[in-house]
Every structure is written in structure tokens, then in C-alpha cells.
Amino acid sequence: MAPRSEHSSSLIDVSHIPDNEKETFADERGSSRYGETPVDTKVTYPEGGRDAWLVVLGAWCGLTASLGIYNTAGVFEVVVSKAILPEESPSTLGWIFSTYAFVNWAFGVQVGPTFDAMGPRALIIAGTVCTLIGIFSLSVSTEYYQILLSFSILTGIGSSLLLTPSMGCVAYWFMKRRGLASGIAFIGGGFGGVLFPLMIQSLLLRVGWGWSIRILGLVLLVLCSISVAFCRSRVPPRKGAATTWRDTLPDPRIFMDGTGAMAATTAGVLLTDLAYFIPITYAPSYYIDRQRLSHEEALTGSATFAYQLLAILNAASCVGRYVAGDLADRFGRYNTMVVSLFLCTVSVLCFWLPDILVPNLDNYALLVSFAKLKNMGDITQAASR
């Protein structure tokens, strides 16, 4: 989230920053929701340096822990639908993952203002606690309501608490290179989506589902600890020690810019992120069903490619996330989003229509092509930040 003008009035030592690396906005005037008097503001951005890139590292780890789980939902869907709750209908199980996706993004409505008022560290610590409790609870969950509470609600809230501050803190350190820095941080989500599915697939045959998830929880603990250590803001809290809970409430006036552009953009990005979740969640199960594997075989070596497919998709998305930053800086965020959304739509249609028209088509090459082309759709996720 971009720094607000209230933050910018704080005095910041920028004497060590070369003039050609500064992005300065002078004489910005306006009053805030809290009634401060208009002031002249001077905002500068380091655009690099040790501290700035350590923040990017912390954001990378936070996004690996949050979006990495988000991008591994396909593995959870396979195990839950084939092994833990095989008697439940697909529509019933769908509520587990749709609730998780919704909570992950919608909870940001509250997390964002809290980040603006208080900074990232407390939120990341809270996100770490919620995520770890949710993941370790998932490892012992056997009933539908237990999985819904532990994964969909608790892990979803934890992911949101990690995701929003990790995205937002990078913006305090970069302006001209913000797209590039954000793209590098967002690679963490793709990296987690490669590491976690392959790790769980390997561990399932050795230690079972419960311990696979517990080991995942330990990896998340390391990632979150690094995020807590390095993610920080360059400016103090808006009201310092006088900050109260009222300062963390969402302000609906940010959507009332007279044109509706802000509200429409926010809704569009939310819908894009929710749509992105669908193929991530169901691609492994789709492959298993097409291969007519039994519930037992779905957790064995016979289903190896289903997990590898998710890793391929996320590995390809790492390229899209990095390229997104550079393209957004060069050609504009909206232009980049339009092109990437078009490519993502084409990839889904090219994958879905042949499967309907030619039901017995061998889909190995088609699945891999879909994964590679869809990585361009991930440009949208990074460019929109």
C-alpha cells in the first residue's frame, strides 16, 4: 500500500541518499480524515540500499508464507476430497477453499488501515501466530467444520495479516523502481507454490498427512521470523503513541473520488485474485480425475504429475511476477494488467474448450502449455500492487 500523505509529514533523514535516487513531491496540500492542518510535505524514497533490499527480502518471506499456502491449495483440495472427506460432495468441499480465498483478500479491508496507522510489525506477528495455529490445527483435523475453522478461517486471516503488510512495506522504500521491487517480492508466492506442493508430495508417502503439515508449519515459522525481522516502515505511526483503535478503522471515503475509479479498480483486482485461485485449486484434482485414479492412488506415486503440475504452474508464475514489475514501470500498471488478463483468459479457454470438444484428448502437453501461458496472467497479480 502506498504511503499516505499524513505519513509524509514526518521528518526523515535523507542526507545519505544521492539526489538522482530521490523521488520528491513538494508542496502537497490537503487535510486527512483526522483533521490535521494542511502542511508542506516532502516525500523521498531510497530506491535501493541495504535497508531497502532487506525489506524486500522480508516481504519475499512473508509472501512465500502467505501466497505460498494460497498457491498450494490444490494439494490440500486433493487430500481433503480424496482422503479426509471423500464422502462430501464437491460443492460442499468448495466452501472450504472459497471461504479461505475470500477471507484471505477481504480481511485486508481492515488490515490495510491498521498497517497505515501502526506499521507492519505487529500485524506480521499476529499473522504468524494465526497462520501457525491454523496450520498445526489442520494437521489434526478430521471433520468438515474443523477444516473450515482451521484452514479457511484461521489460516485465511493469518495469510491476510502477512500478505497486506508484506506488500505495503515495500512501497515505503521505492517509487521509480516500485514495480520491480514488488515483482521480486511477489516471486515469493510462486516459490512457495513450487516448494510446498513438492515437499508435501514427498513427505506424504514417508510420514503421512499430519506430519507433512506439521513440517510445513515449521518451514512457515522460519519464513515468518525473517519477515518479522526485516519488514518495517520508514515513517513512524501516524499519531505515534497517541494512536488508538479508531485510527485503524477503514475510511470509506477513499472510494469516493468522484469518478468511481478507485472503487471499480479495487473490485476488479479482488475478482481477479479470486478467479486466479480457481485453476490453482482444481488443476491437480482435474488431472487425477482424468487419469481415473482411485482415492488411494491419489496419494501415491501414481499421482505424482498432479503435484508436479502445480509446481510447474507456480514456477512459470515466478517469471510472470518478475517481468510484471519491469513492464509495469515501463508501460504503466493498467496497460500491463489489461494485456496479462487477456493472456490469462486465452489460456483458460484454450485449456477448457478442447477438453469439451475432444473429451479423450491426451492433456499432458495441454496442461503444461496452460501452466506456462497462465504465468503471464500472474503479471496481473504483481502489476496491480
Short mmCIF file of C-alpha atoms in Angstrom, two decimals:
data_model
loop_
_atom_site.label_atom_id
_atom_site.label_comp_id
_atom_site.label_asym_id
_atom_site.label_seq_id
_atom_site.Cartn_x
_atom_site.Cartn_y
_atom_site.Cartn_z
CA MET A 1 0.00 0.00 0.00
CA ALA A 2 1.39 3.38 -0.91
CA PRO A 3 2.32 5.69 1.95
CA ARG A 4 -0.32 8.22 2.85
CA SER A 5 0.24 11.95 2.94
CA GLU A 6 -0.13 12.03 6.72
CA HIS A 7 2.94 9.82 6.98
CA SER A 8 4.89 12.04 4.66
CA SER A 9 4.85 14.99 7.07
CA SER A 10 7.25 13.12 9.37
CA LEU A 11 10.84 14.32 9.16
CA ILE A 12 13.06 11.72 7.55
CA ASP A 13 16.84 11.83 7.33
CA VAL A 14 17.62 11.54 3.63
CA SER A 15 21.03 13.16 3.59
CA HIS A 16 22.68 9.87 2.68
CA ILE A 17 20.57 9.41 -0.44
CA PRO A 18 22.01 10.66 -3.75
CA ASP A 19 19.92 13.33 -5.42
CA ASN A 20 19.37 11.23 -8.52
CA GLU A 21 17.75 8.49 -6.43
CA LYS A 22 15.19 10.71 -4.79
CA GLU A 23 11.56 10.97 -5.73
CA THR A 24 10.28 14.22 -4.24
CA PHE A 25 6.79 15.62 -4.08
CA ALA A 26 6.90 19.15 -2.78
CA ASP A 27 4.09 21.33 -1.54
CA GLU A 28 1.43 18.61 -1.41
CA ARG A 29 -1.51 20.04 0.49
CA GLY A 30 -4.59 18.51 1.98
CA SER A 31 -6.24 17.51 5.20
CA SER A 32 -6.65 13.98 6.49
CA ARG A 33 -9.56 12.14 7.99
CA TYR A 34 -8.24 13.14 11.41
CA GLY A 35 -8.39 16.84 10.80
CA GLU A 36 -4.71 17.78 10.70
CA THR A 37 -3.98 21.15 9.18
CA PRO A 38 -2.53 21.22 5.68
CA VAL A 39 1.25 21.05 5.61
CA ASP A 40 4.01 21.15 3.05
CA THR A 41 5.27 17.65 2.53
CA LYS A 42 8.46 16.26 1.09
CA VAL A 43 8.50 12.57 0.35
CA THR A 44 11.70 10.79 -0.60
CA TYR A 45 12.38 7.17 -1.47
CA PRO A 46 15.78 5.44 -1.13
CA GLU A 47 15.20 3.39 -4.32
CA GLY A 48 17.72 0.84 -3.07
CA GLY A 49 20.42 0.29 -0.49
CA ARG A 50 20.89 -2.36 2.18
CA ASP A 51 17.88 -1.47 4.31
CA ALA A 52 15.52 -1.23 1.33
CA TRP A 53 16.51 -4.60 -0.10
CA LEU A 54 16.33 -6.24 3.32
CA VAL A 55 12.72 -5.04 3.44
CA VAL A 56 12.20 -6.71 0.05
CA LEU A 57 13.70 -9.91 1.50
CA GLY A 58 11.36 -9.74 4.48
CA ALA A 59 8.41 -9.13 2.16
CA TRP A 60 9.55 -12.06 -0.02
CA CYS A 61 9.50 -14.36 3.01
CA GLY A 62 6.11 -13.04 4.15
CA LEU A 63 4.62 -13.57 0.70
CA THR A 64 6.17 -17.03 0.47
CA ALA A 65 4.40 -17.93 3.72
CA SER A 66 1.05 -16.39 2.73
CA LEU A 67 0.71 -16.67 -1.05
CA GLY A 68 2.74 -19.88 -0.95
CA ILE A 69 -0.07 -21.51 1.03
CA TYR A 70 -2.61 -19.86 -1.29
CA ASN A 71 -0.84 -21.37 -4.31
CA THR A 72 -0.65 -24.79 -2.64
CA ALA A 73 -4.42 -25.05 -2.12
CA GLY A 74 -4.60 -27.62 -4.93
CA VAL A 75 -2.69 -30.12 -2.79
CA PHE A 76 -4.97 -29.51 0.18
CA GLU A 77 -8.01 -29.96 -2.08
CA VAL A 78 -6.75 -33.34 -3.32
CA VAL A 79 -6.08 -34.70 0.17
CA VAL A 80 -9.29 -33.36 1.67
CA SER A 81 -11.52 -34.58 -1.18
CA LYS A 82 -9.82 -37.95 -1.75
CA ALA A 83 -8.68 -39.00 1.73
CA ILE A 84 -10.10 -36.99 4.62
CA LEU A 85 -13.66 -36.21 3.47
CA PRO A 86 -14.28 -38.42 0.40
CA GLU A 87 -17.99 -38.71 1.22
CA GLU A 88 -18.61 -34.96 0.92
CA SER A 89 -19.85 -33.51 -2.36
CA PRO A 90 -17.58 -31.25 -4.43
CA SER A 91 -19.90 -28.28 -3.87
CA THR A 92 -19.71 -28.75 -0.10
CA LEU A 93 -15.93 -29.02 -0.17
CA GLY A 94 -15.77 -25.98 -2.40
CA TRP A 95 -16.90 -23.83 0.51
CA ILE A 96 -13.66 -24.66 2.34
CA PHE A 97 -11.48 -23.17 -0.37
CA SER A 98 -13.76 -20.35 -1.48
CA THR A 99 -14.07 -19.21 2.13
CA TYR A 100 -10.30 -19.31 2.52
CA ALA A 101 -9.78 -17.23 -0.64
CA PHE A 102 -12.42 -14.69 0.36
CA VAL A 103 -11.10 -14.28 3.91
CA ASN A 104 -7.55 -14.00 2.61
CA TRP A 105 -8.40 -10.95 0.49
CA ALA A 106 -11.47 -9.42 2.15
CA PHE A 107 -9.85 -9.23 5.58
CA GLY A 108 -7.37 -6.82 4.03
CA VAL A 109 -10.09 -4.15 4.27
CA GLN A 110 -9.26 -3.99 7.98
CA VAL A 111 -5.59 -4.93 7.78
CA GLY A 112 -4.76 -2.08 5.38
CA PRO A 113 -5.88 0.82 7.61
CA THR A 114 -4.24 -0.84 10.60
CA PHE A 115 -1.00 -1.02 8.65
CA ASP A 116 -1.30 2.67 7.77
CA ALA A 117 -1.84 3.60 11.41
CA MET A 118 0.58 1.27 13.17
CA GLY A 119 3.11 -0.11 10.70
CA PRO A 120 3.78 -3.72 9.65
CA ARG A 121 5.49 -5.49 12.53
CA ALA A 122 2.57 -6.10 14.91
CA LEU A 123 0.41 -7.28 12.01
CA ILE A 124 3.05 -9.72 10.78
CA ILE A 125 3.49 -11.13 14.28
CA ALA A 126 -0.29 -11.59 14.58
CA GLY A 127 -0.34 -13.18 11.12
CA THR A 128 2.43 -15.56 12.12
CA VAL A 129 0.51 -16.69 15.20
CA CYS A 130 -2.78 -17.16 13.31
CA THR A 131 -1.13 -18.99 10.41
CA LEU A 132 0.83 -21.38 12.62
CA ILE A 133 -2.14 -22.16 14.86
CA GLY A 134 -4.30 -22.73 11.78
CA ILE A 135 -1.77 -24.99 10.04
CA PHE A 136 -1.00 -27.08 13.12
CA SER A 137 -4.73 -27.38 13.81
CA LEU A 138 -5.27 -28.51 10.22
CA SER A 139 -2.77 -31.33 10.75
CA VAL A 140 -5.11 -32.96 13.31
CA SER A 141 -8.44 -32.00 11.70
CA THR A 142 -10.68 -34.84 10.51
CA GLU A 143 -14.13 -33.23 10.40
CA TYR A 144 -15.55 -30.72 7.94
CA TYR A 145 -16.11 -27.97 10.50
CA GLN A 146 -12.59 -28.46 11.88
CA ILE A 147 -11.01 -27.96 8.46
CA LEU A 148 -13.27 -24.97 7.77
CA LEU A 149 -12.26 -23.28 11.04
CA SER A 150 -8.55 -24.14 10.98
CA PHE A 151 -7.77 -23.64 7.29
CA SER A 152 -10.49 -21.43 5.83
CA ILE A 153 -10.89 -19.03 8.75
CA LEU A 154 -7.78 -19.05 10.92
CA THR A 155 -5.17 -19.68 8.22
CA GLY A 156 -7.06 -17.31 5.90
CA ILE A 157 -6.90 -14.50 8.48
CA GLY A 158 -3.23 -15.26 9.14
CA SER A 159 -2.41 -15.16 5.43
CA SER A 160 -4.16 -11.79 5.10
CA LEU A 161 -2.26 -10.40 8.09
CA LEU A 162 1.01 -11.47 6.44
CA LEU A 163 0.09 -10.55 2.88
CA THR A 164 -1.03 -6.92 3.20
CA PRO A 165 1.91 -5.59 5.31
CA SER A 166 4.41 -7.50 3.15
CA MET A 167 3.02 -5.82 0.05
CA GLY A 168 2.70 -2.42 1.68
CA CYS A 169 6.08 -2.02 3.33
CA VAL A 170 7.95 -2.25 0.00
CA ALA A 171 6.11 0.84 -1.22
CA TYR A 172 7.74 2.96 1.51
CA TRP A 173 11.20 2.31 0.08
CA PHE A 174 10.69 2.53 -3.68
CA MET A 175 8.89 4.78 -6.15
CA LYS A 176 10.63 4.73 -9.52
CA ARG A 177 11.56 1.07 -9.05
CA ARG A 178 8.48 0.09 -7.08
CA GLY A 179 7.16 -2.27 -9.74
CA LEU A 180 10.48 -4.13 -9.93
CA ALA A 181 10.86 -4.36 -6.15
CA SER A 182 7.26 -5.53 -5.72
CA GLY A 183 7.71 -8.07 -8.51
CA ILE A 184 10.79 -9.52 -6.81
CA ALA A 185 8.90 -9.74 -3.50
CA PHE A 186 5.96 -11.42 -5.24
CA ILE A 187 8.24 -14.13 -6.59
CA GLY A 188 8.00 -15.49 -3.05
CA GLY A 189 4.41 -16.53 -3.69
CA GLY A 190 5.47 -18.53 -6.74
CA PHE A 191 8.46 -20.01 -4.92
CA GLY A 192 6.22 -21.21 -2.09
CA GLY A 193 3.87 -22.66 -4.69
CA VAL A 194 6.76 -24.71 -6.08
CA LEU A 195 8.35 -25.75 -2.79
CA PHE A 196 5.29 -26.64 -0.73
CA PRO A 197 3.47 -28.99 -3.18
CA LEU A 198 6.65 -30.95 -3.93
CA MET A 199 7.58 -31.07 -0.24
CA ILE A 200 4.14 -32.31 0.80
CA GLN A 201 4.05 -34.88 -2.01
CA SER A 202 7.43 -36.25 -0.91
CA LEU A 203 6.50 -36.31 2.78
CA LEU A 204 3.05 -37.88 2.33
CA LEU A 205 4.48 -41.29 1.46
CA ARG A 206 7.02 -41.14 4.28
CA VAL A 207 5.32 -39.60 7.31
CA GLY A 208 1.65 -39.19 6.35
CA TRP A 209 -0.61 -36.15 6.11
CA GLY A 210 -0.43 -34.97 9.72
CA TRP A 211 3.34 -34.75 9.97
CA SER A 212 3.62 -33.35 6.45
CA ILE A 213 1.55 -30.37 7.53
CA ARG A 214 3.45 -30.01 10.82
CA ILE A 215 6.76 -29.89 8.93
CA LEU A 216 5.20 -27.30 6.63
CA GLY A 217 4.30 -25.33 9.76
CA LEU A 218 7.96 -25.35 10.88
CA VAL A 219 9.06 -24.03 7.49
CA LEU A 220 6.44 -21.28 7.77
CA LEU A 221 7.80 -20.40 11.23
CA VAL A 222 11.26 -19.76 9.77
CA LEU A 223 9.87 -17.67 6.90
CA CYS A 224 7.65 -15.61 9.18
CA SER A 225 10.52 -14.99 11.61
CA ILE A 226 12.60 -13.49 8.80
CA SER A 227 9.63 -11.39 7.72
CA VAL A 228 9.15 -10.04 11.25
CA ALA A 229 12.85 -9.19 11.46
CA PHE A 230 13.14 -7.24 8.20
CA CYS A 231 9.73 -5.81 7.26
CA ARG A 232 9.47 -2.28 8.57
CA SER A 233 8.27 1.18 7.64
CA ARG A 234 10.43 4.26 7.15
CA VAL A 235 7.98 6.55 8.92
CA PRO A 236 6.58 6.44 12.45
CA PRO A 237 2.93 5.61 13.17
CA ARG A 238 0.56 8.38 12.10
CA LYS A 239 -0.15 9.56 15.67
CA GLY A 240 2.77 7.98 17.43
CA ALA A 241 1.99 6.81 20.95
CA ALA A 242 -1.41 8.50 20.72
CA THR A 243 -2.65 6.01 18.10
CA THR A 244 -5.97 4.45 19.17
CA TRP A 245 -8.19 1.72 17.78
CA ARG A 246 -10.29 4.35 15.99
CA ASP A 247 -7.29 5.21 13.84
CA THR A 248 -7.33 1.67 12.44
CA LEU A 249 -10.90 1.74 11.14
CA PRO A 250 -11.41 1.68 7.35
CA ASP A 251 -12.31 5.01 5.78
CA PRO A 252 -14.92 4.53 3.02
CA ARG A 253 -14.14 7.99 1.66
CA ILE A 254 -11.08 6.64 -0.15
CA PHE A 255 -13.51 5.10 -2.66
CA MET A 256 -15.38 8.39 -3.17
CA ASP A 257 -13.10 10.16 -5.62
CA GLY A 258 -15.99 11.48 -7.69
CA THR A 259 -15.36 9.11 -10.61
CA GLY A 260 -15.74 5.68 -9.03
CA ALA A 261 -12.36 4.68 -10.48
CA MET A 262 -10.88 3.65 -7.12
CA ALA A 263 -13.89 1.51 -6.18
CA ALA A 264 -14.01 -0.12 -9.62
CA THR A 265 -10.28 -0.84 -9.59
CA THR A 266 -10.43 -2.37 -6.12
CA ALA A 267 -13.39 -4.58 -7.08
CA GLY A 268 -11.64 -5.63 -10.29
CA VAL A 269 -8.43 -6.62 -8.55
CA LEU A 270 -10.39 -8.58 -5.92
CA LEU A 271 -12.30 -10.50 -8.60
CA THR A 272 -9.07 -11.17 -10.48
CA ASP A 273 -7.40 -12.62 -7.39
CA LEU A 274 -10.42 -14.82 -6.66
CA ALA A 275 -10.54 -16.04 -10.28
CA TYR A 276 -6.81 -16.80 -10.17
CA PHE A 277 -7.49 -19.15 -7.25
CA ILE A 278 -9.78 -21.48 -9.22
CA PRO A 279 -7.25 -23.21 -11.54
CA ILE A 280 -4.67 -23.23 -8.73
CA THR A 281 -7.11 -25.19 -6.56
CA TYR A 282 -8.55 -27.67 -9.05
CA ALA A 283 -5.77 -28.42 -11.57
CA PRO A 284 -4.35 -31.38 -9.55
CA SER A 285 -7.78 -32.93 -8.95
CA TYR A 286 -8.62 -32.44 -12.62
CA TYR A 287 -5.57 -34.44 -13.65
CA ILE A 288 -6.30 -37.21 -11.12
CA ASP A 289 -9.91 -37.50 -12.32
CA ARG A 290 -8.86 -37.55 -15.97
CA GLN A 291 -6.45 -40.38 -15.20
CA ARG A 292 -9.24 -42.22 -13.36
CA LEU A 293 -7.08 -42.76 -10.29
CA SER A 294 -8.72 -44.13 -7.16
CA HIS A 295 -8.79 -42.27 -3.86
CA GLU A 296 -5.91 -44.41 -2.63
CA GLU A 297 -3.84 -43.85 -5.75
CA ALA A 298 -4.37 -40.08 -5.50
CA LEU A 299 -1.92 -40.00 -2.57
CA THR A 300 0.70 -42.31 -4.09
CA GLY A 301 3.34 -42.11 -6.80
CA SER A 302 0.68 -42.65 -9.46
CA ALA A 303 -0.49 -39.08 -8.91
CA THR A 304 2.99 -37.55 -8.91
CA PHE A 305 2.36 -35.46 -12.01
CA ALA A 306 -0.69 -33.83 -10.38
CA TYR A 307 1.56 -32.28 -7.73
CA GLN A 308 4.31 -31.54 -10.24
CA LEU A 309 1.76 -29.76 -12.42
CA LEU A 310 1.02 -27.32 -9.61
CA ALA A 311 4.76 -26.77 -9.16
CA ILE A 312 5.17 -26.17 -12.91
CA LEU A 313 2.36 -23.62 -12.88
CA ASN A 314 3.87 -21.76 -9.92
CA ALA A 315 7.41 -21.94 -11.31
CA ALA A 316 6.19 -20.37 -14.54
CA SER A 317 4.41 -17.70 -12.50
CA CYS A 318 7.74 -16.66 -10.94
CA VAL A 319 8.75 -15.42 -14.38
CA GLY A 320 5.47 -13.55 -14.73
CA ARG A 321 5.83 -11.93 -11.32
CA TYR A 322 9.34 -10.65 -12.07
CA VAL A 323 8.50 -9.47 -15.59
CA ALA A 324 5.41 -7.74 -14.22
CA GLY A 325 7.42 -5.25 -12.22
CA ASP A 326 9.58 -4.15 -15.13
CA LEU A 327 6.65 -3.96 -17.57
CA ALA A 328 4.51 -2.02 -15.10
CA ASP A 329 7.29 0.52 -14.56
CA ARG A 330 7.84 0.93 -18.30
CA PHE A 331 4.33 0.80 -19.76
CA GLY A 332 2.02 1.52 -16.84
CA ARG A 333 0.19 -0.73 -14.41
CA TYR A 334 -3.21 -0.62 -16.12
CA ASN A 335 -1.77 -1.38 -19.56
CA THR A 336 0.16 -4.32 -18.14
CA MET A 337 -2.92 -5.63 -16.35
CA VAL A 338 -5.10 -5.48 -19.48
CA VAL A 339 -2.63 -7.47 -21.58
CA SER A 340 -1.98 -10.05 -18.87
CA LEU A 341 -5.68 -10.57 -18.19
CA PHE A 342 -6.21 -11.19 -21.90
CA LEU A 343 -3.45 -13.82 -21.96
CA CYS A 344 -4.81 -15.46 -18.83
CA THR A 345 -8.29 -15.65 -20.36
CA VAL A 346 -6.89 -17.15 -23.56
CA SER A 347 -5.01 -19.80 -21.57
CA VAL A 348 -8.14 -20.86 -19.70
CA LEU A 349 -10.27 -21.01 -22.85
CA CYS A 350 -7.61 -22.90 -24.81
CA PHE A 351 -7.46 -25.41 -21.99
CA TRP A 352 -11.20 -25.75 -21.35
CA LEU A 353 -12.70 -25.75 -24.88
CA PRO A 354 -10.56 -28.60 -26.35
CA ASP A 355 -11.37 -30.70 -23.30
CA ILE A 356 -15.10 -30.30 -24.01
CA LEU A 357 -14.85 -30.75 -27.79
CA VAL A 358 -12.37 -33.66 -27.64
CA PRO A 359 -13.02 -35.46 -24.32
CA ASN A 360 -10.40 -38.18 -24.87
CA LEU A 361 -7.61 -35.79 -25.79
CA ASP A 362 -4.27 -36.52 -24.13
CA ASN A 363 -3.87 -33.48 -21.94
CA TYR A 364 -0.28 -33.76 -20.77
CA ALA A 365 1.03 -31.20 -23.25
CA LEU A 366 -2.14 -29.14 -22.90
CA LEU A 367 -1.77 -28.96 -19.13
CA VAL A 368 1.85 -27.87 -19.34
CA SER A 369 1.03 -25.29 -22.02
CA PHE A 370 -1.77 -23.97 -19.84
CA ALA A 371 0.60 -23.65 -16.89
CA LYS A 372 3.21 -21.77 -18.91
CA LEU A 373 0.78 -19.43 -20.62
CA LYS A 374 -1.04 -18.74 -17.38
CA ASN A 375 2.17 -17.40 -15.85
CA MET A 376 1.52 -14.30 -17.94
CA GLY A 377 -1.73 -13.93 -16.04
CA ASP A 378 0.27 -13.68 -12.85
CA ILE A 379 1.59 -10.38 -14.19
CA THR A 380 -1.80 -9.01 -13.18
CA GLN A 381 -1.32 -10.02 -9.57
CA ALA A 382 2.05 -8.30 -9.30
CA ALA A 383 1.28 -5.29 -11.52
CA SER A 384 -1.86 -4.48 -9.55
CA ARG A 385 0.23 -3.81 -6.43
#
